[in-house]
Amino acid sequence: MFSLTILSGILLATVAIGASAALLAWRERPEPGAVPLVVMLAGQCFWSALLVFDLEASTLSGKVFWANLRWIGVVAIPVGWLLFSLEYTGRDRYVQPRYIALLLIIPLITVVLALTDSALLHTESNLIREDGILLLSRTPGPWFWVITSYTYLLGLLGAVPLLRLIRNDSLPFRGQSMALLVGILAPWVSNILFLMGAIPVPGLDPTPVAFSISGVACLGALTRFQLFGTSPSPNPRARRLLFERMPDGALVIDAHDYVVDINETGATILGTVPGSVLGSPFQEIVPDDSMTPTDGTVPERPFRSLHDDRLYDVTATRITDIHDRTIGHVITFHDISEHVRQQQRHEVLNRVFRHNIRTETNVISSYAELLADRENRGVADEITASARRIEELASNSREIIEVFEQGRESIEAAPLESLIDDGIETVREEYPAARIECEPNLGGVSVASLLGPVFENLIENGIEHNPDSNPSVRIGAETDGDLVRVRIADDGPGIDDYERDALERGTETPLEHGSGLGLWLAKWGAEIAGGTISFGTNEPTGSVVTVEVPVLSFADESRDESDGWS
């Protein structure tokens, strides 16, 4: 009797633990998974509680009654477990009445067979005595193995989504899933050992005792890991919504180029409906054979839809498995029609602007010379200088547009030394009296080729705005391997504060604006090249402009990396 008392006490403690966890889960309604978890825990408590009545019964009929009745709890556990797993991990589209009804067919048949004491469930029932405890020994019938297999199938299906969360980056999700898996694994193992005859007491199934571990694990998940406070349930639906509602068209093809998924935008672009193309070859949907991904890429050319006559930029992204094998591609269609139209408009405006500005400034300068005399020579010079500044603005505008175009395309590498030398040569042709010094350690470094106009404008800016008859500019560079810093120092009056403020702010105002586009060209060019530009003061007078950009490649790995600025 002492052993029976201890066993009953353990079972009652199991019921208390499970009931506490069920109460906490019930309070979390309507969080996804809360109600199914309550069903699972209630099933465990029901099984454990009725086992106590079974142990206390002294007749065969009494024990059979309680044993048959506890099948209600037995079949509720796997159903609750699977539904909880589906809701908790965001797969609630399967938790619908028609699916639940199908899921309950075998459990309901089992309960009916149990309550009618059918031989299909148990063919024979006997009383045995082990260590002074009267136990019920039953011989399984054919349906017993059906419900047993079904129970383990549901348990396995419910474990799969949680196993995926163990590798999740979120620590709470990993802790929650681990605790829940431990909670379901303990009863599994004890029940398997019982069915295999590995338990020393033949008539005693220790599964209800193992529910104490399950209850503790659920309590830990609810309290320590905030089971319903931090939930992964939105993740699958959010990913699906992103795919379905993304502004770009997208479709997914498998390794054999068959369409396995497509969003509404993609179907509209291709002139079809999602349901009719799933399972079809990609070539039937997009007749252009060159659009089929090769090595994870598609041709770098626009795709014109036959259905809306719009242009699309097409990209392909590889889908790989854990062995880095390609198992499919995501094909996206990005609408570039408006961008192409804007580009064409800009090209027309730029061409007209450049031609007309050059023509008009030449006319202004010519008429200024014709009208000039000794008394009006200063006025003519001012007119000519103003025309020259207008032409310079037009030239800088053209260079900025060219830099933007280079940035839009793939950025090519060019030797830093040649970019600096080209800029120096161009400036010396216009300002032969200027002194331009360049440190000799620029070789071996390659940067974005679009930085050529940047360096040229900074060198020219340091000379053009210097009132000295012999202006000077000094150029130096240093690199730390990944970045190169080019410093251009002059001895002029420096850059005005309002110009610096506008550049640092990134925009101009009606009251605070720069005197031209040269510094804006330098700033934007450095940013497009992936770098930054900063402005400092050169002692005793002048300014220092530092352009810091990534090094794209090294032509000579053994070069001297000494500091090029002193």
PDB file of C-alpha atoms in Angstrom, residues 114-251:
ATOM      1  CA  ALA A 114     -13.187   2.298 -25.759  1.00  0.00           C
ATOM      2  CA  LEU A 115     -16.528   3.260 -24.218  1.00  0.00           C
ATOM      3  CA  THR A 116     -18.147   0.165 -25.722  1.00  0.00           C
ATOM      4  CA  ASP A 117     -15.227  -1.992 -24.569  1.00  0.00           C
ATOM      5  CA  SER A 118     -14.753  -3.277 -28.118  1.00  0.00           C
ATOM      6  CA  ALA A 119     -12.409  -6.173 -28.778  1.00  0.00           C
ATOM      7  CA  LEU A 120     -10.978  -4.145 -31.644  1.00  0.00           C
ATOM      8  CA  LEU A 121      -9.208  -2.000 -29.046  1.00  0.00           C
ATOM      9  CA  HIS A 122      -8.404  -4.654 -26.408  1.00  0.00           C
ATOM     10  CA  THR A 123      -8.986  -8.349 -26.909  1.00  0.00           C
ATOM     11  CA  GLU A 124      -8.467  -9.392 -23.294  1.00  0.00           C
ATOM     12  CA  SER A 125      -8.275  -7.778 -19.833  1.00  0.00           C
ATOM     13  CA  ASN A 126      -6.869  -9.439 -16.652  1.00  0.00           C
ATOM     14  CA  LEU A 127      -5.877  -8.485 -13.119  1.00  0.00           C
ATOM     15  CA  ILE A 128      -2.279  -8.987 -12.013  1.00  0.00           C
ATOM     16  CA  ARG A 129      -0.506  -8.158  -8.766  1.00  0.00           C
ATOM     17  CA  GLU A 130       2.941  -6.573  -8.806  1.00  0.00           C
ATOM     18  CA  ASP A 131       4.716  -5.612  -5.560  1.00  0.00           C
ATOM     19  CA  GLY A 132       1.436  -5.658  -3.713  1.00  0.00           C
ATOM     20  CA  ILE A 133      -0.342  -3.415  -6.252  1.00  0.00           C
ATOM     21  CA  LEU A 134      -3.341  -4.720  -8.183  1.00  0.00           C
ATOM     22  CA  LEU A 135      -2.892  -3.754 -11.849  1.00  0.00           C
ATOM     23  CA  LEU A 136      -4.848  -4.146 -15.068  1.00  0.00           C
ATOM     24  CA  SER A 137      -3.126  -6.046 -17.868  1.00  0.00           C
ATOM     25  CA  ARG A 138      -4.679  -5.760 -21.344  1.00  0.00           C
ATOM     26  CA  THR A 139      -3.951  -7.410 -24.687  1.00  0.00           C
ATOM     27  CA  PRO A 140      -3.965  -4.892 -27.560  1.00  0.00           C
ATOM     28  CA  GLY A 141      -6.408  -5.394 -30.425  1.00  0.00           C
ATOM     29  CA  PRO A 142      -5.849  -4.324 -34.046  1.00  0.00           C
ATOM     30  CA  TRP A 143      -7.303  -0.833 -33.560  1.00  0.00           C
ATOM     31  CA  PHE A 144      -4.930  -0.246 -30.653  1.00  0.00           C
ATOM     32  CA  TRP A 145      -2.018  -0.222 -33.083  1.00  0.00           C
ATOM     33  CA  VAL A 146      -3.938   2.042 -35.460  1.00  0.00           C
ATOM     34  CA  ILE A 147      -4.466   4.713 -32.796  1.00  0.00           C
ATOM     35  CA  THR A 148      -0.933   4.226 -31.478  1.00  0.00           C
ATOM     36  CA  SER A 149       0.567   4.800 -34.927  1.00  0.00           C
ATOM     37  CA  TYR A 150      -1.755   7.744 -35.481  1.00  0.00           C
ATOM     38  CA  THR A 151      -0.741   9.261 -32.151  1.00  0.00           C
ATOM     39  CA  TYR A 152       2.953   9.093 -32.956  1.00  0.00           C
ATOM     40  CA  LEU A 153       2.344  10.431 -36.458  1.00  0.00           C
ATOM     41  CA  LEU A 154       0.598  13.518 -35.071  1.00  0.00           C
ATOM     42  CA  GLY A 155       3.350  13.915 -32.499  1.00  0.00           C
ATOM     43  CA  LEU A 156       6.008  13.814 -35.200  1.00  0.00           C
ATOM     44  CA  LEU A 157       4.143  16.256 -37.444  1.00  0.00           C
ATOM     45  CA  GLY A 158       3.819  18.665 -34.536  1.00  0.00           C
ATOM     46  CA  ALA A 159       7.515  18.392 -33.678  1.00  0.00           C
ATOM     47  CA  VAL A 160       8.789  19.252 -37.175  1.00  0.00           C
ATOM     48  CA  PRO A 161       7.865  22.999 -37.118  1.00  0.00           C
ATOM     49  CA  LEU A 162       9.350  23.344 -33.631  1.00  0.00           C
ATOM     50  CA  LEU A 163      12.583  21.643 -34.667  1.00  0.00           C
ATOM     51  CA  ARG A 164      13.072  24.394 -37.242  1.00  0.00           C
ATOM     52  CA  LEU A 165      12.818  27.041 -34.517  1.00  0.00           C
ATOM     53  CA  ILE A 166      15.760  25.557 -32.611  1.00  0.00           C
ATOM     54  CA  ARG A 167      18.048  27.134 -35.219  1.00  0.00           C
ATOM     55  CA  ASN A 168      16.236  30.470 -35.055  1.00  0.00           C
ATOM     56  CA  ASP A 169      18.319  33.579 -34.304  1.00  0.00           C
ATOM     57  CA  SER A 170      15.875  34.572 -31.547  1.00  0.00           C
ATOM     58  CA  LEU A 171      16.915  33.177 -28.156  1.00  0.00           C
ATOM     59  CA  PRO A 172      13.308  33.118 -26.782  1.00  0.00           C
ATOM     60  CA  PHE A 173      12.117  31.085 -29.785  1.00  0.00           C
ATOM     61  CA  ARG A 174      14.933  28.584 -29.331  1.00  0.00           C
ATOM     62  CA  GLY A 175      14.201  28.278 -25.616  1.00  0.00           C
ATOM     63  CA  GLN A 176      10.458  27.896 -26.163  1.00  0.00           C
ATOM     64  CA  SER A 177      10.791  25.196 -28.814  1.00  0.00           C
ATOM     65  CA  MET A 178      13.441  23.299 -26.838  1.00  0.00           C
ATOM     66  CA  ALA A 179      11.289  23.264 -23.685  1.00  0.00           C
ATOM     67  CA  LEU A 180       8.218  22.110 -25.597  1.00  0.00           C
ATOM     68  CA  LEU A 181      10.121  19.359 -27.393  1.00  0.00           C
ATOM     69  CA  VAL A 182      11.518  18.095 -24.084  1.00  0.00           C
ATOM     70  CA  GLY A 183       7.987  18.162 -22.695  1.00  0.00           C
ATOM     71  CA  ILE A 184       6.630  15.967 -25.494  1.00  0.00           C
ATOM     72  CA  LEU A 185       9.696  13.710 -25.731  1.00  0.00           C
ATOM     73  CA  ALA A 186       9.537  12.472 -22.128  1.00  0.00           C
ATOM     74  CA  PRO A 187       6.045  10.861 -22.464  1.00  0.00           C
ATOM     75  CA  TRP A 188       7.003   9.507 -25.890  1.00  0.00           C
ATOM     76  CA  VAL A 189      10.043   7.702 -24.564  1.00  0.00           C
ATOM     77  CA  SER A 190       8.250   6.268 -21.527  1.00  0.00           C
ATOM     78  CA  ASN A 191       5.330   5.040 -23.671  1.00  0.00           C
ATOM     79  CA  ILE A 192       7.653   3.440 -26.228  1.00  0.00           C
ATOM     80  CA  LEU A 193       9.525   1.631 -23.457  1.00  0.00           C
ATOM     81  CA  PHE A 194       6.213   0.385 -22.040  1.00  0.00           C
ATOM     82  CA  LEU A 195       5.001  -0.894 -25.425  1.00  0.00           C
ATOM     83  CA  MET A 196       8.326  -2.653 -25.979  1.00  0.00           C
ATOM     84  CA  GLY A 197       8.033  -4.427 -22.610  1.00  0.00           C
ATOM     85  CA  ALA A 198      11.096  -2.694 -21.211  1.00  0.00           C
ATOM     86  CA  ILE A 199       9.259  -1.508 -18.062  1.00  0.00           C
ATOM     87  CA  PRO A 200       9.801  -3.917 -15.127  1.00  0.00           C
ATOM     88  CA  VAL A 201       6.149  -3.611 -14.044  1.00  0.00           C
ATOM     89  CA  PRO A 202       4.118  -5.146 -16.952  1.00  0.00           C
ATOM     90  CA  GLY A 203       0.714  -3.655 -16.175  1.00  0.00           C
ATOM     91  CA  LEU A 204       1.871  -0.120 -15.335  1.00  0.00           C
ATOM     92  CA  ASP A 205       2.246   2.434 -18.158  1.00  0.00           C
ATOM     93  CA  PRO A 206       4.598   5.147 -16.797  1.00  0.00           C
ATOM     94  CA  THR A 207       3.508   7.707 -19.419  1.00  0.00           C
ATOM     95  CA  PRO A 208       1.231   9.636 -16.983  1.00  0.00           C
ATOM     96  CA  VAL A 209       4.170   9.927 -14.571  1.00  0.00           C
ATOM     97  CA  ALA A 210       6.294  11.382 -17.396  1.00  0.00           C
ATOM     98  CA  PHE A 211       3.634  14.032 -17.841  1.00  0.00           C
ATOM     99  CA  SER A 212       5.136  15.713 -14.779  1.00  0.00           C
ATOM    100  CA  ILE A 213       8.212  16.473 -16.915  1.00  0.00           C
ATOM    101  CA  SER A 214       5.942  17.693 -19.687  1.00  0.00           C
ATOM    102  CA  GLY A 215       4.084  19.997 -17.278  1.00  0.00           C
ATOM    103  CA  VAL A 216       7.311  21.451 -15.871  1.00  0.00           C
ATOM    104  CA  ALA A 217       8.628  22.034 -19.417  1.00  0.00           C
ATOM    105  CA  CYS A 218       5.426  23.841 -20.401  1.00  0.00           C
ATOM    106  CA  LEU A 219       5.573  25.950 -17.244  1.00  0.00           C
ATOM    107  CA  GLY A 220       9.152  26.893 -18.129  1.00  0.00           C
ATOM    108  CA  ALA A 221       8.160  27.802 -21.677  1.00  0.00           C
ATOM    109  CA  LEU A 222       5.260  29.907 -20.400  1.00  0.00           C
ATOM    110  CA  THR A 223       7.168  31.754 -17.697  1.00  0.00           C
ATOM    111  CA  ARG A 224      10.900  31.696 -18.422  1.00  0.00           C
ATOM    112  CA  PHE A 225      10.708  31.951 -22.226  1.00  0.00           C
ATOM    113  CA  GLN A 226       7.432  33.922 -22.528  1.00  0.00           C
ATOM    114  CA  LEU A 227       5.747  31.332 -24.738  1.00  0.00           C
ATOM    115  CA  PHE A 228       2.846  33.586 -25.682  1.00  0.00           C
ATOM    116  CA  GLY A 229       4.579  36.893 -25.003  1.00  0.00           C
ATOM    117  CA  THR A 230       7.049  36.416 -27.856  1.00  0.00           C
ATOM    118  CA  SER A 231       5.563  34.321 -30.632  1.00  0.00           C
ATOM    119  CA  PRO A 232       6.895  33.298 -34.067  1.00  0.00           C
ATOM    120  CA  SER A 233       3.357  32.880 -35.413  1.00  0.00           C
ATOM    121  CA  PRO A 234       3.433  36.069 -37.583  1.00  0.00           C
ATOM    122  CA  ASN A 235       6.617  35.017 -39.411  1.00  0.00           C
ATOM    123  CA  PRO A 236       5.271  32.632 -42.083  1.00  0.00           C
ATOM    124  CA  ARG A 237       2.279  34.844 -42.817  1.00  0.00           C
ATOM    125  CA  ALA A 238       4.430  37.980 -42.915  1.00  0.00           C
ATOM    126  CA  ARG A 239       6.809  36.358 -45.385  1.00  0.00           C
ATOM    127  CA  ARG A 240       3.846  35.292 -47.496  1.00  0.00           C
ATOM    128  CA  LEU A 241       2.343  38.779 -47.382  1.00  0.00           C
ATOM    129  CA  LEU A 242       5.656  40.296 -48.432  1.00  0.00           C
ATOM    130  CA  PHE A 243       5.768  37.965 -51.410  1.00  0.00           C
ATOM    131  CA  GLU A 244       2.135  38.443 -52.407  1.00  0.00           C
ATOM    132  CA  ARG A 245       1.945  42.204 -51.914  1.00  0.00           C
ATOM    133  CA  MET A 246       5.413  43.302 -52.987  1.00  0.00           C
ATOM    134  CA  PRO A 247       5.248  45.935 -55.752  1.00  0.00           C
ATOM    135  CA  ASP A 248       7.632  43.934 -57.939  1.00  0.00           C
ATOM    136  CA  GLY A 249       6.477  40.904 -59.858  1.00  0.00           C
ATOM    137  CA  ALA A 250       7.938  37.661 -58.551  1.00  0.00           C
ATOM    138  CA  LEU A 251       7.720  33.991 -59.378  1.00  0.00           C
TER     139      LEU A 251
END
